[in-house]
Tab-separated table of C-alpha atoms in Angstrom:
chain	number	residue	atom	x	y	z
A	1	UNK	CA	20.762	-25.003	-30.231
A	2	UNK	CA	23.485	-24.898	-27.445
A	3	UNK	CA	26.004	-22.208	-27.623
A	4	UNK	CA	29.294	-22.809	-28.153
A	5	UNK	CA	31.966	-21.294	-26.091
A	6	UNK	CA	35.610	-21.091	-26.957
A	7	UNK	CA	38.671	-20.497	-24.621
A	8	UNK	CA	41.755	-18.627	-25.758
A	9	UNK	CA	44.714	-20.102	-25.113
A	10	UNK	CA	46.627	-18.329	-23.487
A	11	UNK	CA	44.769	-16.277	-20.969
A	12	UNK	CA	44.703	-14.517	-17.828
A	13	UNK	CA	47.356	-14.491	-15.495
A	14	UNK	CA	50.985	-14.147	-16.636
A	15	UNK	CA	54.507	-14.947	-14.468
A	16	UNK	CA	54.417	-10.803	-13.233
A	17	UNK	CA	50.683	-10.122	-11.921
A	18	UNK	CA	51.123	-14.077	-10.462
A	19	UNK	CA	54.806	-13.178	-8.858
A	20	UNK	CA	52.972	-9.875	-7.649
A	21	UNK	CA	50.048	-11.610	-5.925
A	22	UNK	CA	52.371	-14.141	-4.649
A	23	UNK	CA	54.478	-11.272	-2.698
A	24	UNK	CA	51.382	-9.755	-1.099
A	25	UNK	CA	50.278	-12.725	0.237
A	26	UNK	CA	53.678	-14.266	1.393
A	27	UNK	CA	54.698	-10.783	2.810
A	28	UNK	CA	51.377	-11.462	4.816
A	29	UNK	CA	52.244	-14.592	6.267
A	30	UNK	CA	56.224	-13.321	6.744
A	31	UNK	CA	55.117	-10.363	8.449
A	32	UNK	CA	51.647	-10.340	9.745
A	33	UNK	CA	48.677	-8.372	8.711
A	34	UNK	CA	48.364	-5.309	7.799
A	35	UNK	CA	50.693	-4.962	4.815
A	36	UNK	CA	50.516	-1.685	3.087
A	37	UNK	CA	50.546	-1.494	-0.916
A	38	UNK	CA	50.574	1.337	-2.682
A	39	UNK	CA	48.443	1.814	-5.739
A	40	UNK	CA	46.567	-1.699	-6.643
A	41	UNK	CA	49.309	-4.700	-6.762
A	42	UNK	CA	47.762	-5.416	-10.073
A	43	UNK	CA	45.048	-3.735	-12.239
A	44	UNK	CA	41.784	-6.270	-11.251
A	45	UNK	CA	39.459	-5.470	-8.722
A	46	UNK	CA	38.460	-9.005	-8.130
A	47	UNK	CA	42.261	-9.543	-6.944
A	48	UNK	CA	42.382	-6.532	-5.073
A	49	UNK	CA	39.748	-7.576	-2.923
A	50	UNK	CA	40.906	-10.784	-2.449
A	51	UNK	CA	44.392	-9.310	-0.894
A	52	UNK	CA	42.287	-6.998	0.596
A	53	UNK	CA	40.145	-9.447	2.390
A	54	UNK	CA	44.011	-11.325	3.392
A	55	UNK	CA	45.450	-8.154	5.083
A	56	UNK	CA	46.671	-5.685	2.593
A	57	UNK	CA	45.641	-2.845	2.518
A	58	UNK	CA	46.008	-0.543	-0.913
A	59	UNK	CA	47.410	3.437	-0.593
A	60	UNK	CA	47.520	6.087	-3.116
A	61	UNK	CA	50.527	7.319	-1.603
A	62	UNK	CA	53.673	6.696	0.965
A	63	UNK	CA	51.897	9.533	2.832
A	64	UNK	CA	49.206	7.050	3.842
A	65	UNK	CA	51.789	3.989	5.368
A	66	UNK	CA	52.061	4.232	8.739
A	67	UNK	CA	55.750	4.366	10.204
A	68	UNK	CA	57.650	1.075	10.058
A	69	UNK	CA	54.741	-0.573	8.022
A	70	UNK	CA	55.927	-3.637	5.595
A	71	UNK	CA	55.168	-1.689	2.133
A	72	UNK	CA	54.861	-3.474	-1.272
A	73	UNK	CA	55.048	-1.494	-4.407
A	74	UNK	CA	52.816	-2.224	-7.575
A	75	UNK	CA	53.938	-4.326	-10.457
A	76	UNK	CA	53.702	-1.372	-12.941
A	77	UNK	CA	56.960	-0.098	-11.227
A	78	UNK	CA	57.259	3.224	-9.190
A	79	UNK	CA	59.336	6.613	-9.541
A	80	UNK	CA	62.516	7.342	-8.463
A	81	UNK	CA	60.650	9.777	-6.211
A	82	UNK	CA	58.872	7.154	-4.542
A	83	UNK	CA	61.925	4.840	-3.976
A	84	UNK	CA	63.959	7.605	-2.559
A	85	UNK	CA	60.894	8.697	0.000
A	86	UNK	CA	60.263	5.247	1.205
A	87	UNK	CA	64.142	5.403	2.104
A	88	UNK	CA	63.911	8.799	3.566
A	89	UNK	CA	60.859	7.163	5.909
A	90	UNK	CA	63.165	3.860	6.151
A	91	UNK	CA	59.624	1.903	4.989
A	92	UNK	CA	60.597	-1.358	4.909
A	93	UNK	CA	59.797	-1.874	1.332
A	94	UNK	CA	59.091	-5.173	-0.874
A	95	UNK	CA	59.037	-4.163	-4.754
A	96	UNK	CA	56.929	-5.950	-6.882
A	97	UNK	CA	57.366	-4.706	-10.139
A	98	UNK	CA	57.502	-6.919	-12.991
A	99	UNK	CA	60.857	-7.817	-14.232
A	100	UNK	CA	59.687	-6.974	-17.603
A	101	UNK	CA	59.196	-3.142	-16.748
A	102	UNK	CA	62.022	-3.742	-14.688
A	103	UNK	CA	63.628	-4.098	-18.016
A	104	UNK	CA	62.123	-1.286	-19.675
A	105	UNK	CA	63.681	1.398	-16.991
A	106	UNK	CA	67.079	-0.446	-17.712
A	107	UNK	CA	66.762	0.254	-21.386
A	108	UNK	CA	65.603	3.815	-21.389
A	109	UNK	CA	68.370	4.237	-18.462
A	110	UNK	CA	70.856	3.159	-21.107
A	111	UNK	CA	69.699	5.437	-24.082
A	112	UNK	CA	69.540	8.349	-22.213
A	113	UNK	CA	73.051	7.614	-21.031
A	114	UNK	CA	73.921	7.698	-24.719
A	115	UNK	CA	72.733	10.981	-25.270
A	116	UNK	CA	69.678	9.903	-26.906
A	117	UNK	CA	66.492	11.876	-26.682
A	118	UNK	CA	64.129	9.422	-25.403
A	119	UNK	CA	60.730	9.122	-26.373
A	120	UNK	CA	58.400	6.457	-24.661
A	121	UNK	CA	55.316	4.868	-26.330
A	122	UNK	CA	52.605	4.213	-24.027
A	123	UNK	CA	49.294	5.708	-22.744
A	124	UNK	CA	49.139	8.999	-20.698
A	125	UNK	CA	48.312	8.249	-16.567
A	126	UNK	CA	48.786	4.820	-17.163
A	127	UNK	CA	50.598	3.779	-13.797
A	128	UNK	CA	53.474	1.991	-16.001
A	129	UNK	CA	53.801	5.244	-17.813
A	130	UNK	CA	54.354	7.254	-14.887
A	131	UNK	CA	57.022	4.918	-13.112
A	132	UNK	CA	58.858	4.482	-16.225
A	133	UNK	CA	59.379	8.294	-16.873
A	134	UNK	CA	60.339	8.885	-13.381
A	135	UNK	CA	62.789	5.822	-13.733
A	136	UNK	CA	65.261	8.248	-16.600
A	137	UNK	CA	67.318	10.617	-15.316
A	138	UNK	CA	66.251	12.496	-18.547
A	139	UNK	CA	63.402	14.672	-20.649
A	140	UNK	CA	61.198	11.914	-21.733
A	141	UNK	CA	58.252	12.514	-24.365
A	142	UNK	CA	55.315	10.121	-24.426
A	143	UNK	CA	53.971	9.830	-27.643
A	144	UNK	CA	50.700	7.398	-28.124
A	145	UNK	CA	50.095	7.209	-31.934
A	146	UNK	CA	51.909	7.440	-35.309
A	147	UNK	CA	50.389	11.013	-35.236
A	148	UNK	CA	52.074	12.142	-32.538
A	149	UNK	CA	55.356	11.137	-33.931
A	150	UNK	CA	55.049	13.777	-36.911
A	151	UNK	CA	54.408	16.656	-34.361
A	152	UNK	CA	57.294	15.615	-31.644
A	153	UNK	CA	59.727	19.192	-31.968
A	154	UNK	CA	63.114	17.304	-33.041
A	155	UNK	CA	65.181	17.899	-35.960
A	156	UNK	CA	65.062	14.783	-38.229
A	157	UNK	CA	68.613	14.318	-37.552
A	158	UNK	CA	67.909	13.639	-33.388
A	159	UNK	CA	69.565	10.983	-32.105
A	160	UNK	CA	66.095	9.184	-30.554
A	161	UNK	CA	65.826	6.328	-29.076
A	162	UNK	CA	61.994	4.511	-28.090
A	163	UNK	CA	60.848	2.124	-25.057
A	164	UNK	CA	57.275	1.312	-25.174
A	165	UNK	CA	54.485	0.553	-22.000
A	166	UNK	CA	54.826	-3.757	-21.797
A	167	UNK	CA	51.015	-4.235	-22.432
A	168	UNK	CA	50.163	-2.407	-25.663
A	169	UNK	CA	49.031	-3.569	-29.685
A	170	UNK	CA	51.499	-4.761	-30.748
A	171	UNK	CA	50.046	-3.686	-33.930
A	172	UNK	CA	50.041	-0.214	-32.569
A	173	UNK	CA	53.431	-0.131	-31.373
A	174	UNK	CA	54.829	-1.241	-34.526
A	175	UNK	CA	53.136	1.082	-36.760
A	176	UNK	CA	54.681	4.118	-34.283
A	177	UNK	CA	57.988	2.463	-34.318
A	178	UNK	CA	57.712	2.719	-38.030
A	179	UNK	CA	56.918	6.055	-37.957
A	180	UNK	CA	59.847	7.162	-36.218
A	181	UNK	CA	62.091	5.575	-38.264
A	182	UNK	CA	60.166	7.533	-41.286
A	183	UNK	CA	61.006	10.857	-39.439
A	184	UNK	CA	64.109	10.134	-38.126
A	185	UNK	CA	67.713	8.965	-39.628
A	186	UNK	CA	68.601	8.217	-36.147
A	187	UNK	CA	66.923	5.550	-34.271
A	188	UNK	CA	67.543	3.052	-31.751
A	189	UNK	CA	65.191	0.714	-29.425
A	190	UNK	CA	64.162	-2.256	-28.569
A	191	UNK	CA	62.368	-4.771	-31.352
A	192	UNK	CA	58.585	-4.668	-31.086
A	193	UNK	CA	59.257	-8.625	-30.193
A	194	UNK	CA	60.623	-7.368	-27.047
A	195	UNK	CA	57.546	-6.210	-25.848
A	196	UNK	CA	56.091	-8.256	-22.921
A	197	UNK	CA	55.961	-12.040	-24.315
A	198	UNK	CA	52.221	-12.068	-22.103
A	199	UNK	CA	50.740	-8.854	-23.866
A	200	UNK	CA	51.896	-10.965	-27.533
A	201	UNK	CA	50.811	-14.198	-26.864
A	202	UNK	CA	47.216	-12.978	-25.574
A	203	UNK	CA	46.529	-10.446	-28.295
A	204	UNK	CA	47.989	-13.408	-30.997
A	205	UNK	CA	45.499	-15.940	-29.202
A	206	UNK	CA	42.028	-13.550	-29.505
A	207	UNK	CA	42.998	-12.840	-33.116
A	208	UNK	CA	42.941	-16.325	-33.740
A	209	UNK	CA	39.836	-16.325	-31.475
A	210	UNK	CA	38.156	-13.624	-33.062
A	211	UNK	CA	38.479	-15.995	-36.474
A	212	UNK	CA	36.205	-17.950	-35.191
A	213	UNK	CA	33.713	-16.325	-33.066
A	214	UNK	CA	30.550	-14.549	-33.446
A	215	UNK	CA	31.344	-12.435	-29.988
A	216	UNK	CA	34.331	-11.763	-28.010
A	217	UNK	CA	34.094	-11.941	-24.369
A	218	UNK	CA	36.826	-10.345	-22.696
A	219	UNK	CA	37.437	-11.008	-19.119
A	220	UNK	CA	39.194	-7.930	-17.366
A	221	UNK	CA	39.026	-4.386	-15.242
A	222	UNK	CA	37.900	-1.477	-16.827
A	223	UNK	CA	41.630	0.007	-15.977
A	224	UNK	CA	44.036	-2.586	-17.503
A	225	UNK	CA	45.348	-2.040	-20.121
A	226	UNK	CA	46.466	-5.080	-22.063
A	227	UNK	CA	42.379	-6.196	-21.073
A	228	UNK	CA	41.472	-3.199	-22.863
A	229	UNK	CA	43.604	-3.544	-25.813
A	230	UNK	CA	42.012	-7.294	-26.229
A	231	UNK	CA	38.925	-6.160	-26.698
A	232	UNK	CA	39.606	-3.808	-29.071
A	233	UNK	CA	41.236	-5.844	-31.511
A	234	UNK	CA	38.583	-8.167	-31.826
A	235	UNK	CA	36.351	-4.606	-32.280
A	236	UNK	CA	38.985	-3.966	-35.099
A	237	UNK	CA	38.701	-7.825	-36.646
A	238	UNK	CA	34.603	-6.945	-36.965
A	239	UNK	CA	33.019	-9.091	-33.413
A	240	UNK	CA	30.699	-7.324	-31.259
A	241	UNK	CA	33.027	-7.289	-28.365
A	242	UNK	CA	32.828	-6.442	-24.537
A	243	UNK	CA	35.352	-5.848	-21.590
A	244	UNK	CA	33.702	-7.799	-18.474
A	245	UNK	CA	35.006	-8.230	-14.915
A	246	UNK	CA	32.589	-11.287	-14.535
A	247	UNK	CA	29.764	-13.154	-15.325
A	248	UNK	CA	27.330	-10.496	-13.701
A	249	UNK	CA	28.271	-8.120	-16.140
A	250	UNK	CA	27.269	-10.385	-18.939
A	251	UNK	CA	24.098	-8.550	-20.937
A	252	UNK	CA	21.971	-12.045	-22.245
A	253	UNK	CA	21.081	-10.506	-25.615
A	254	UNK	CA	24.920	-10.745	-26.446
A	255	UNK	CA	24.148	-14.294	-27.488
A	256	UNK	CA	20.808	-14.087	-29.087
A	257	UNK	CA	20.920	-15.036	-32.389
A	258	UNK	CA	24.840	-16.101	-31.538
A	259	UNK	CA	26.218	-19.814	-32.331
A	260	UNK	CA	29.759	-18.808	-30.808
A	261	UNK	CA	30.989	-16.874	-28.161
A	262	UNK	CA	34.793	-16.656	-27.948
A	263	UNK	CA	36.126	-16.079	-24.136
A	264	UNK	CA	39.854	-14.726	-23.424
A	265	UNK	CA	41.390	-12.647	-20.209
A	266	UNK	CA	43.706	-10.054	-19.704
A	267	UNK	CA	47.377	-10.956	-17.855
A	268	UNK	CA	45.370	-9.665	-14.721
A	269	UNK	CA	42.329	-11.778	-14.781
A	270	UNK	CA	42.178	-15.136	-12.599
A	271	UNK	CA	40.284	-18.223	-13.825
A	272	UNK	CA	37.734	-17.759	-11.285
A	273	UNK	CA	36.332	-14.944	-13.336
A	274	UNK	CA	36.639	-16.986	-16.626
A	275	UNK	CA	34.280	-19.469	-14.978
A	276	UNK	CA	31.855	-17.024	-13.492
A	277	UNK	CA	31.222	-15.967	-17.231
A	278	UNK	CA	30.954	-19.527	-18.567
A	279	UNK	CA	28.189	-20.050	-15.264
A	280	UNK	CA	26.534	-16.957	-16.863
A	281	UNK	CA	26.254	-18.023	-20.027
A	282	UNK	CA	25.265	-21.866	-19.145
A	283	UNK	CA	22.631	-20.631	-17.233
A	284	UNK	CA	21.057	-18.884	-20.528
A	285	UNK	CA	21.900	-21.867	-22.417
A	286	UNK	CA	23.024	-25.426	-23.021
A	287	UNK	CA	26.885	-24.801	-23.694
A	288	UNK	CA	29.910	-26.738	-25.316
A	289	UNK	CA	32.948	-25.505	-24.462
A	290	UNK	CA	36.315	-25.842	-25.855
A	291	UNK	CA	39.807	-24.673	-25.832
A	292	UNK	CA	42.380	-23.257	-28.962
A	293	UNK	CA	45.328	-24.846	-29.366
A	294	UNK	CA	48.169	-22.085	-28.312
A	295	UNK	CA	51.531	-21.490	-26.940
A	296	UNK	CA	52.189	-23.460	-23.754
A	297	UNK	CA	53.666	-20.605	-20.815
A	298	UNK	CA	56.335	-21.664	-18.801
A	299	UNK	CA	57.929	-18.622	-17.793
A	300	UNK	CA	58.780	-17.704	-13.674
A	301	UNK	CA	59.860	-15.007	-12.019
A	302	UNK	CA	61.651	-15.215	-8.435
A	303	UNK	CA	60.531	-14.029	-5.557
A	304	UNK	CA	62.615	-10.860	-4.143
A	305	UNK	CA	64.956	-12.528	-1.954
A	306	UNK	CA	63.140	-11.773	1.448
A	307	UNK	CA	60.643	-13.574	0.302
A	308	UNK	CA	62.889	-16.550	-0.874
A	309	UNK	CA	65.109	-16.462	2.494
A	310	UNK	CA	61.864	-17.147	4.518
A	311	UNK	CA	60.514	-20.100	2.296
A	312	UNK	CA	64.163	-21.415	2.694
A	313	UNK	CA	63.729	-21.609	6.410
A	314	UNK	CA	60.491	-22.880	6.567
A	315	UNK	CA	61.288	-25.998	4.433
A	316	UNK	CA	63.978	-26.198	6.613
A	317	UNK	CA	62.057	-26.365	9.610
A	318	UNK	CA	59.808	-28.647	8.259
A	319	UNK	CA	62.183	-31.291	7.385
């Protein structure tokens, strides 16, 4: 019997890793190889390499960018720290964070403002985590589950007010936002709507996958997050599911026995990767392959203007 092999829809890349990738390699072309990045641009190692193999190369800290070296920070977002020492070194520095954590720091900037005590929901060392509590000029607690919430050391009066990491559950994250309404008369934050529209749409399209699969294949690095978070909530819906960066890491007795294999991608993943796994699987057996209906992605982000000036002036050129 061939196997049958369903797509979510949507998958992989959203408008922030693709606006990130597009910096790194037009910062390339702007201002000649090497361009130095710190931390990876995006969380996929498939990605990284590719930049890699362009002329970027990836940092763990300013420490490691030579003087006067074009220097591109991650989409997670960065530290005030690391802003203010790329100054002090007067890096020339491109920032690629995604407007959407962009609009995270905003928010908690504006609570804490307000007196509030803020409290961020997210996961501890994630790179988003870190940026965004050195982005509040304020005590931050990061709290990860509902748990958590009954053993923060507030008074239930506190005026508190939440942002949450852009690529959690959304399940998750409302069930903690719940909980600190329960504990608290005072709460303000964002709705759990306003969490990244990429992380919702992707976790709605593998539940709808999940319906109808017999095993999830999630495309995705081992370190990102909203990859991570797919594959457990088809593990929570009851599918034997597994977190993949390609088809090589695709085990063949995942589909004995199997009549469906349902295939999504974190925001991180590129198509290529997608395809590898289909080539893996159609080389164990015959496959059909289709795609769920799902919501149709339009969004864009600009380019920082640098970036914009110099495509101006090359159409310019050109015509």
């Amino acid at each position: 019997m061939p196997l049958h092999v369903i797509l979510a829809n949507p998958r992989g890349f959203c408008a922030g890793v693709t606006r990130a990738i597009d910096i790194v390699e037009r910062a390339i072309d702007r201002f000649g190889a090497p361009v130095y990045v710190r931390h990876e641009i995006v969380h996929n190692r498939f990605v990284v390499d590719q930049l890699r193999d362009k002329g970027a190369v990836f940092v763990d800290e300013l420490s490691d960018v030579p003087a006067g070296a074009t220097t591109i920070l991650s989409a997670h977002g960065v530290a005030k720290a690391v802003q203010k020492e790329a100054k002090e070194r007067n890096l020339p520095v491109i920032d690629a964070t995604c407007p959407l954590v962009t609009k995270v720091h905003i928010q908690g900037r504006r609570y804490a403002k307000a007196g509030r005590q803020i409290v961020l929901i997210g996961h501890a060392g994630h790179a988003e985590v870190i940026g965004t509590i050195g982005q509040i000029d304020a005590p931050v607690v990061l709290v990860s589950s509902a748990d958590e919430v009954a053993a923060l050391p507030f008074e239930p009066d506190t005026p508190i007010a939440y942002v949450t990491q852009t690529t959690l559950s959304v399940d998750d994250t409302r069930g903690i936002i719940a909980a600190l309404h329960e504990r608290f008369s005072d709460v303000a934050g964002p709705d759990v709507d306003d969490i990244c529209y990429a992380t919702q749409n992707r976790q709605t399209a593998v539940r709808k996958l999940a319906e109808v699969s017999d095993v999830l294949i999630v495309v995705g690095s081992r370190n990102s997050s909203n990859s991570n978070r797919l594959r457990e909530i088809g593990a929570e819906m009851g599918i034997r599911s597994y977190l993949v960066d390609g088809g090589d890491d695709v085990d063949p007795a995942w589909v004995d026995g199997v009549d469906t294999v349902g295939i999504t991608a974190g925001a991180s993943a590129p198509d290529a990767l997608v395809e590898s796994v289909i080539a893996k699987l159609g080389r164990l057996r015959d496959l059909t392959v289709s795609q769920l209906e799902g919501v149709s992605e339009n969004v864009e982000f600009s380019l920082p203007p640098i970036l914009r000036r110099h495509d101006t002036a090359v159409r310019a050129a050109a015509e």
